[in-house]
Short mmCIF file of C-alpha atoms in Angstrom, two decimals:
data_model
loop_
_atom_site.label_atom_id
_atom_site.label_comp_id
_atom_site.label_asym_id
_atom_site.label_seq_id
_atom_site.Cartn_x
_atom_site.Cartn_y
_atom_site.Cartn_z
CA MET A 6 2.26 5.96 -2.00
CA ALA A 7 0.62 9.29 -0.55
CA LYS A 8 -1.36 12.03 -1.69
CA LEU A 9 0.89 14.57 -1.48
CA PRO A 10 -0.76 17.54 -4.14
CA ALA A 11 -2.18 20.57 -3.45
CA ILE A 12 1.12 22.02 -1.01
CA PHE A 13 3.36 20.42 -2.06
CA LEU A 14 2.26 22.11 -5.85
CA LEU A 15 2.12 24.91 -3.94
CA GLN A 16 5.48 25.36 -1.77
CA LYS A 17 6.60 23.19 -4.85
CA SER A 18 9.40 20.97 -1.70
CA PRO A 19 9.15 17.92 0.98
CA ALA A 20 7.49 19.83 3.44
CA ILE A 21 6.92 16.75 5.63
CA PRO A 22 3.39 17.67 7.77
CA LEU A 23 2.00 19.63 4.89
CA LEU A 24 2.61 16.35 2.70
CA SER A 25 0.04 13.74 5.81
CA PHE A 26 -2.99 15.60 5.01
CA CYS A 27 -3.74 15.62 0.75
CA SER A 28 -2.81 11.43 1.94
CA PRO A 29 -2.08 9.40 4.27
CA LEU A 30 -0.29 6.44 2.50
CA PHE A 31 2.60 6.82 -0.19
CA PRO A 32 3.84 3.83 -0.48
CA SER A 33 7.48 2.10 -0.75
CA PHE A 34 9.86 0.90 -2.39
CA PRO A 35 13.68 -0.36 -1.47
CA SER A 36 17.20 0.13 -3.05
CA SER A 37 18.43 -1.46 -6.22
CA LEU A 38 17.56 -5.48 -6.82
CA THR A 39 19.42 -5.72 -9.64
CA SER A 40 22.34 -7.38 -7.82
CA SER A 41 22.77 -10.95 -7.46
CA SER A 42 22.27 -11.09 -3.78
CA SER A 43 18.45 -9.33 -4.22
CA PRO A 44 15.61 -11.62 -2.48
CA LEU A 45 13.91 -11.52 -5.80
CA HIS A 46 16.86 -12.65 -8.26
CA THR A 47 16.00 -16.18 -8.82
CA LEU A 48 11.82 -15.74 -8.55
CA SER A 49 11.80 -18.59 -9.90
CA THR A 50 8.85 -19.49 -12.46
CA CYS A 51 5.21 -18.59 -11.24
CA ARG A 52 1.71 -19.26 -13.09
CA ILE A 53 0.85 -16.91 -15.06
CA ALA A 54 -3.16 -16.30 -16.23
CA ASP A 55 -4.89 -13.93 -19.36
CA VAL A 56 -1.33 -11.62 -19.80
CA ARG A 57 -0.10 -11.10 -22.86
CA PHE A 58 3.47 -10.40 -23.66
CA GLY A 59 4.98 -8.96 -26.59
CA ALA A 60 7.26 -5.76 -27.92
CA PHE A 61 8.75 -5.01 -24.93
CA ARG A 62 5.53 -3.80 -23.68
CA ALA A 63 2.73 -6.62 -20.93
CA LYS A 64 -0.83 -5.70 -20.79
CA ILE A 65 -3.26 -6.31 -18.88
CA ALA A 66 -5.96 -8.32 -20.65
CA ALA A 67 -9.51 -6.37 -20.46
CA GLY A 68 -10.96 -3.35 -18.56
CA SER A 69 -9.05 -0.13 -17.58
CA GLY A 70 -5.99 -2.02 -15.70
CA SER A 71 -2.34 -0.64 -16.05
CA VAL A 72 0.31 -0.85 -18.63
CA ALA A 73 2.82 -2.59 -17.22
CA PRO A 74 5.75 -0.41 -17.29
CA THR A 75 7.66 -1.44 -20.67
CA LEU A 76 10.09 -4.29 -19.47
CA PRO A 77 13.86 -2.58 -20.46
CA GLU A 78 12.22 0.49 -17.84
CA LEU A 79 13.05 -2.07 -14.93
CA SER A 80 15.30 -4.21 -12.70
CA GLY A 81 15.15 -7.90 -13.94
CA GLY A 82 13.71 -8.61 -10.07
CA LEU A 83 10.68 -6.72 -10.96
CA LYS A 84 10.28 -7.78 -15.06
CA ASP A 85 10.24 -11.12 -12.98
CA ILE A 86 7.01 -10.38 -10.35
CA TYR A 87 5.03 -8.38 -13.81
CA LYS A 88 5.22 -11.47 -15.51
CA CYS A 89 3.91 -13.91 -12.96
CA CYS A 90 1.00 -11.82 -12.68
CA SER A 91 -2.73 -13.21 -13.13
CA ILE A 92 -6.15 -11.62 -13.19
CA TRP A 93 -8.99 -12.94 -11.27
CA ARG A 94 -12.92 -10.99 -12.03
CA TRP A 95 -13.97 -9.58 -8.53
CA LYS A 96 -17.52 -8.31 -9.68
CA GLY A 97 -17.15 -7.23 -13.44
CA TYR A 98 -14.06 -5.93 -12.29
CA SER A 99 -9.99 -6.96 -13.36
CA VAL A 100 -7.67 -7.37 -10.25
CA ASN A 101 -4.56 -7.79 -10.45
CA PHE A 102 -2.78 -10.46 -7.99
CA PHE A 103 0.97 -12.00 -8.40
CA VAL A 104 1.34 -16.08 -6.28
CA LYS A 105 4.13 -17.63 -5.80
CA GLY A 106 6.02 -20.12 -3.23
CA THR A 107 4.89 -22.94 -1.19
CA GLY A 108 3.05 -23.61 2.25
CA PRO A 109 1.04 -21.79 4.47
CA PRO A 110 -0.60 -18.33 2.32
CA LEU A 111 0.05 -15.22 3.06
CA LEU A 112 -1.73 -12.30 1.77
CA LEU A 113 0.50 -9.06 1.28
CA VAL A 114 -1.87 -5.78 0.85
CA HIS A 115 -0.08 -2.58 -0.73
CA GLY A 116 -0.90 1.40 0.12
CA PHE A 117 -2.35 3.96 -1.47
CA GLY A 118 -0.75 4.25 -4.50
CA ALA A 119 1.15 1.58 -4.84
CA SER A 120 0.93 -2.02 -6.42
CA ILE A 121 2.51 -5.51 -6.15
CA ALA A 122 6.02 -4.05 -7.49
CA HIS A 123 6.28 -2.78 -3.62
CA TRP A 124 6.88 -5.84 -1.71
CA ARG A 125 9.25 -6.79 -4.22
CA ARG A 126 12.45 -7.35 -1.38
CA ASN A 127 10.26 -8.92 0.75
CA ILE A 128 8.45 -11.82 -2.00
CA GLY A 129 11.93 -13.69 -2.38
CA VAL A 130 12.22 -13.93 1.11
CA LEU A 131 8.89 -14.90 2.30
CA SER A 132 7.96 -17.44 -0.43
CA GLU A 133 10.95 -19.28 0.92
CA ASN A 134 8.61 -21.14 2.99
CA TYR A 135 4.66 -20.02 2.25
CA THR A 136 2.51 -19.38 -0.45
CA VAL A 137 3.09 -15.91 -1.01
CA TYR A 138 0.16 -13.22 -2.42
CA ALA A 139 -0.54 -9.80 -3.74
CA ILE A 140 -2.97 -7.88 -4.79
CA ASP A 141 -3.37 -4.35 -6.62
CA LEU A 142 -5.92 -2.87 -5.07
CA LEU A 143 -9.60 -2.09 -7.03
CA GLY A 144 -8.35 1.18 -8.18
CA PHE A 145 -4.50 0.74 -8.30
CA GLY A 146 -1.86 -0.39 -10.18
CA SER A 147 -2.96 -2.97 -12.94
CA SER A 148 -6.18 -3.62 -11.23
CA ASP A 149 -9.41 -1.17 -13.00
CA LYS A 150 -10.04 1.83 -12.70
CA PRO A 151 -13.37 1.95 -13.89
CA LEU A 152 -14.56 5.69 -14.06
CA GLY A 153 -16.90 7.55 -11.72
CA PHE A 154 -16.30 4.57 -8.63
CA SER A 155 -16.57 5.60 -5.23
CA TYR A 156 -13.80 3.76 -3.99
CA THR A 157 -14.17 3.33 0.45
CA MET A 158 -12.40 1.55 2.71
CA GLU A 159 -14.92 -1.15 3.02
CA VAL A 160 -14.57 -1.73 -0.84
CA TRP A 161 -11.58 -3.64 -0.40
CA SER A 162 -12.15 -4.81 3.06
CA GLN A 163 -15.09 -7.09 0.71
CA LEU A 164 -12.45 -7.68 -1.99
CA ILE A 165 -9.53 -8.75 -0.03
CA LEU A 166 -13.11 -10.67 1.48
CA ASP A 167 -13.86 -12.14 -1.54
CA PHE A 168 -10.11 -12.79 -2.95
CA LEU A 169 -9.35 -15.34 0.63
CA CYS A 170 -12.80 -17.29 -0.43
CA GLU A 171 -12.43 -17.61 -4.38
CA ILE A 172 -8.79 -17.83 -5.31
CA ILE A 173 -6.75 -18.84 -1.73
CA LYS A 174 -9.50 -20.16 -0.10
CA LYS A 175 -7.01 -21.34 3.15
CA PRO A 176 -6.85 -19.79 6.22
CA THR A 177 -4.40 -16.72 5.50
CA VAL A 178 -2.62 -14.28 8.12
CA LEU A 179 -3.19 -10.53 5.45
CA ILE A 180 -0.04 -7.83 5.76
CA GLY A 181 -0.16 -4.01 5.08
CA ASN A 182 0.94 -1.60 4.67
CA SER A 183 -0.73 2.12 5.59
CA VAL A 184 -4.02 2.33 4.64
CA GLY A 185 -3.37 -1.34 3.61
CA SER A 186 -3.09 -2.24 6.21
CA LEU A 187 -6.97 -1.14 7.48
CA ALA A 188 -8.35 -2.38 4.88
CA CYS A 189 -6.49 -5.01 6.49
CA VAL A 190 -8.17 -5.04 9.99
CA ILE A 191 -11.71 -4.33 8.20
CA ALA A 192 -11.43 -7.61 6.59
CA ALA A 193 -10.28 -9.08 9.69
CA SER A 194 -12.49 -7.59 12.01
CA GLU A 195 -15.60 -9.59 9.89
CA ALA A 196 -14.05 -12.19 7.73
CA THR A 197 -15.97 -15.64 9.12
CA GLN A 198 -14.76 -19.67 9.02
CA GLY A 199 -11.25 -18.63 10.00
CA MET A 200 -10.25 -17.38 6.59
CA VAL A 201 -8.09 -15.21 8.48
CA ARG A 202 -5.20 -15.97 10.47
CA GLY A 203 -3.51 -13.10 12.21
CA ILE A 204 -2.83 -9.89 11.05
CA VAL A 205 0.99 -8.16 10.11
CA LEU A 206 -0.07 -4.02 9.93
CA LEU A 207 3.25 -2.05 8.55
CA ASN A 208 2.77 1.88 9.99
CA CYS A 209 -1.28 1.64 9.46
CA ALA A 210 -3.56 4.37 8.40
CA GLY A 211 -6.53 5.95 10.60
CA GLY A 212 -8.36 6.58 7.23
CA MET A 213 -8.80 6.29 3.77
CA ASN A 214 -7.46 9.91 3.97
CA ASN A 215 -6.54 12.00 7.16
CA LYS A 216 -9.94 13.20 7.42
CA ALA A 217 -10.48 11.20 9.77
CA ILE A 218 -7.67 11.93 12.40
CA VAL A 219 -9.56 15.34 14.10
CA ASP A 220 -8.16 14.51 17.61
CA ASP A 221 -4.42 15.87 16.21
CA TRP A 222 -3.79 19.45 16.87
CA ARG A 223 -1.60 19.61 13.80
CA ILE A 224 -4.85 18.11 11.64
CA ARG A 225 -7.23 20.73 13.67
CA LEU A 226 -5.07 23.70 12.40
CA ILE A 227 -4.78 23.34 8.76
CA LEU A 228 -8.19 21.60 9.32
CA PRO A 229 -9.84 24.76 6.92
CA LEU A 230 -6.87 24.17 4.26
CA PHE A 231 -8.39 20.19 3.90
CA TRP A 232 -12.42 21.02 3.10
CA LEU A 233 -10.56 24.25 0.48
CA ILE A 234 -8.37 21.30 -1.18
CA ASP A 235 -11.76 18.56 -1.59
CA LEU A 236 -13.09 21.67 -3.28
CA LEU A 237 -10.13 21.86 -5.98
CA LEU A 238 -10.00 18.53 -6.31
CA LYS A 239 -14.03 18.31 -7.52
CA GLN A 240 -13.39 20.89 -10.26
CA ARG A 241 -11.76 18.99 -12.80
CA SER A 242 -9.55 21.12 -14.63
CA ILE A 243 -7.89 21.75 -11.33
CA ALA A 244 -7.26 18.62 -10.06
CA SER A 245 -6.10 17.59 -13.52
CA ALA A 246 -2.98 19.89 -12.96
CA ILE A 247 -3.13 18.79 -9.50
CA PHE A 248 -2.32 14.67 -10.35
CA GLU A 249 -0.52 16.08 -13.21
CA ASN A 250 1.93 18.32 -11.35
CA VAL A 251 2.06 15.44 -8.60
CA LYS A 252 3.49 12.52 -10.65
CA LYS A 253 6.30 14.30 -12.66
CA ARG A 254 9.33 11.66 -11.22
CA GLU A 255 10.94 14.81 -9.79
CA ASN A 256 8.40 15.14 -7.60
CA LEU A 257 7.94 11.87 -6.91
CA LYS A 258 11.23 11.04 -5.56
CA ASN A 259 10.95 14.25 -3.61
CA ILE A 260 7.58 13.14 -2.49
CA LEU A 261 9.07 9.00 -1.38
CA LEU A 262 12.97 10.86 0.13
CA SER A 263 10.40 12.97 2.72
CA VAL A 264 8.95 9.60 3.86
CA TYR A 265 11.40 7.36 2.82
CA GLY A 266 13.97 6.79 6.45
CA ASN A 267 16.74 4.95 4.64
CA LYS A 268 17.57 7.54 1.20
CA GLU A 269 18.87 4.94 -0.80
CA SER A 270 15.56 2.74 -1.00
CA VAL A 271 13.48 5.74 -3.32
CA ASP A 272 15.60 4.51 -6.65
CA GLU A 273 14.08 4.69 -10.22
CA ASP A 274 12.15 1.54 -9.92
CA LEU A 275 10.12 2.91 -7.08
CA ILE A 276 9.68 5.20 -9.22
CA THR A 277 8.68 3.83 -11.52
CA ILE A 278 6.20 1.11 -9.58
CA ILE A 279 3.99 4.65 -8.55
CA LYS A 280 4.02 6.46 -11.39
CA LYS A 281 3.15 4.01 -15.10
CA PRO A 282 0.08 3.43 -13.47
CA ALA A 283 -0.78 7.21 -11.77
CA ASP A 284 -1.02 7.34 -16.04
CA ASP A 285 -3.58 4.88 -16.83
CA VAL A 286 -6.93 6.58 -18.35
CA GLY A 287 -9.35 6.49 -14.22
CA ALA A 288 -6.57 7.14 -11.99
CA LEU A 289 -7.18 10.39 -12.00
CA ASP A 290 -11.22 9.38 -10.87
CA ALA A 291 -9.68 7.13 -8.23
CA PHE A 292 -7.10 10.58 -7.06
CA ILE A 293 -10.07 12.31 -6.06
CA SER A 294 -12.23 9.98 -5.18
CA ILE A 295 -9.81 8.97 -2.21
CA VAL A 296 -8.78 12.52 -0.70
CA THR A 297 -12.31 13.96 -1.08
CA GLY A 298 -13.94 10.88 -0.62
CA PRO A 299 -15.36 9.07 3.69
CA PRO A 300 -12.19 8.50 5.22
CA GLY A 301 -13.83 4.90 5.92
CA PRO A 302 -14.09 2.52 9.91
CA ASN A 303 -12.27 4.30 12.33
CA PRO A 304 -8.68 1.30 13.36
CA VAL A 305 -9.95 2.43 17.37
CA SER A 306 -14.21 0.96 16.62
CA LEU A 307 -12.12 -1.76 14.85
CA MET A 308 -9.28 -4.11 16.90
CA PRO A 309 -11.29 -5.07 19.94
CA LYS A 310 -12.88 -7.07 17.05
CA VAL A 311 -9.70 -8.85 15.95
CA THR A 312 -9.13 -11.62 17.82
CA VAL A 313 -6.62 -13.60 15.84
CA PRO A 314 -2.63 -12.55 16.43
CA VAL A 315 -1.49 -9.38 15.21
CA LEU A 316 1.57 -7.89 14.41
CA LEU A 317 2.44 -4.44 14.32
CA LEU A 318 5.41 -3.17 12.68
CA TRP A 319 6.20 0.93 13.21
CA GLY A 320 8.66 2.87 11.71
CA ASP A 321 10.27 5.34 14.03
CA LYS A 322 10.61 8.38 11.21
CA ASP A 323 6.68 8.58 9.66
CA PRO A 324 5.54 11.66 8.42
CA PHE A 325 2.08 10.80 8.25
CA THR A 326 0.81 8.26 11.07
CA PRO A 327 3.81 9.25 13.45
CA ILE A 328 4.22 7.29 16.27
CA ASP A 329 3.39 10.18 18.82
CA GLY A 330 -0.30 10.87 16.11
CA PRO A 331 -3.11 10.03 17.63
CA VAL A 332 -3.59 6.90 15.34
CA GLY A 333 0.62 5.82 17.03
CA LYS A 334 -0.27 6.24 20.10
CA TYR A 335 -3.49 4.26 19.79
CA PHE A 336 -1.62 1.14 18.03
CA SER A 337 1.52 1.98 20.34
CA ALA A 338 -0.80 1.17 23.75
CA LEU A 339 -2.75 -1.71 22.78
CA PRO A 340 -0.10 -4.07 23.64
CA SER A 341 -0.96 -3.47 27.19
CA GLN A 342 -4.48 -4.47 26.61
CA LEU A 343 -4.97 -7.01 24.59
CA SER A 344 -3.22 -9.78 24.82
CA ASN A 345 -2.84 -11.21 20.66
CA VAL A 346 -1.16 -7.15 20.15
CA ASN A 347 2.93 -7.38 19.77
CA LEU A 348 4.18 -4.19 18.71
CA TYR A 349 7.64 -3.21 17.70
CA LEU A 350 9.16 0.30 16.25
CA LEU A 351 11.91 0.84 13.71
CA GLU A 352 14.17 3.15 14.88
CA GLY A 353 15.55 5.26 11.00
CA VAL A 354 12.42 3.99 9.70
CA GLY A 355 9.59 5.41 7.86
CA HIS A 356 5.96 4.72 6.56
CA CYS A 357 7.27 1.96 4.82
CA PRO A 358 8.94 -0.79 6.61
CA HIS A 359 9.58 -3.46 4.39
CA ASP A 360 10.21 -1.51 1.30
CA ASP A 361 12.87 1.37 3.05
CA ARG A 362 14.55 -1.18 5.08
CA PRO A 363 13.20 -4.89 4.79
CA ASP A 364 15.81 -6.45 6.83
CA LEU A 365 14.58 -5.29 9.88
CA VAL A 366 11.25 -6.75 9.29
CA HIS A 367 11.73 -10.31 8.42
CA GLU A 368 14.05 -9.50 11.45
CA LYS A 369 10.69 -9.42 13.46
CA LEU A 370 8.27 -10.71 11.31
CA LEU A 371 9.47 -14.59 10.51
CA PRO A 372 10.54 -15.10 14.09
CA TRP A 373 5.98 -14.44 14.58
CA LEU A 374 4.65 -16.04 11.47
CA ALA A 375 6.65 -19.26 12.81
CA ALA A 376 5.56 -19.11 15.84
CA LEU A 377 1.68 -19.45 14.92
CA PRO A 378 -0.28 -21.80 15.61
CA ALA A 379 -0.46 -24.62 12.89
CA ILE A 380 -3.12 -24.53 9.82
#
């Protein structure tokens, strides 16, 4: 999801250029899942561990993780996702994860503000031939949101590597969106023992926040505003007011509409998926830490270290990481420089291709997965 606070608060309109700066990645979600044709409609029974259900509410055990949305608020496909989640204890924290299907493993990693449910339109299709894992990164979804925690890209990439070693225990294809993509790149550049089999990057971010992108005239123009936002967000009362305003349903809807190419994909389920975890204790701390923290490693220094096959899928209507921006230009040039990289531009698609136009993503992703060398 996108960090779009201060500007949105001041302008009260989804101004794309301004949106991209309070946050580099906004999650995405597609249209209704209630029809029988939905890829998640026929989700089979999943493993459930450490999750309790009652009185129409599902509470993740222990920690400061999210209380799952009230089940009657959600479509059937999303209810199945929430019911099939499990808890993994990592460094003393509860990390929420999902698993479904059989076959070679895939790990889905969401972007800023999103969660496992952001993959609602992909899990059903992918799980027909693969074991699909998905995680809520620390600070998001139903995973813990520890107070005062310093979030970094390195923390999330280490979480991914440890999840591969402790839970999946097999060579895995990492599939990430936005900041989740960057976490996958870092993990792949550091992985040992062949644990990463390939990576799929959906509109990869250039950093944990837009402060990483300083060679774009659009960013340089508003750099003083970044500094002002950092200063304001370090005043908790101001940060709280901004955060409360941004997470109002109508504001979230406007933000999502500004970053999705397919406006029909912005439905009530999507808004609920993003809003509910934002109401958790610790969500404000995560928001402040991520927006004001260090941007983390730059993909320019990381990609040459990645030797496994790489698939780049890029929505050409992305306002956060536009294909003509520095990050987009770097990745679009990679196929001519690195033999292990393939790139496809997705026409009319925004920042979250997998939820915006899952059909276009699957059209490129499934053949690429099938062509990977056998484990």
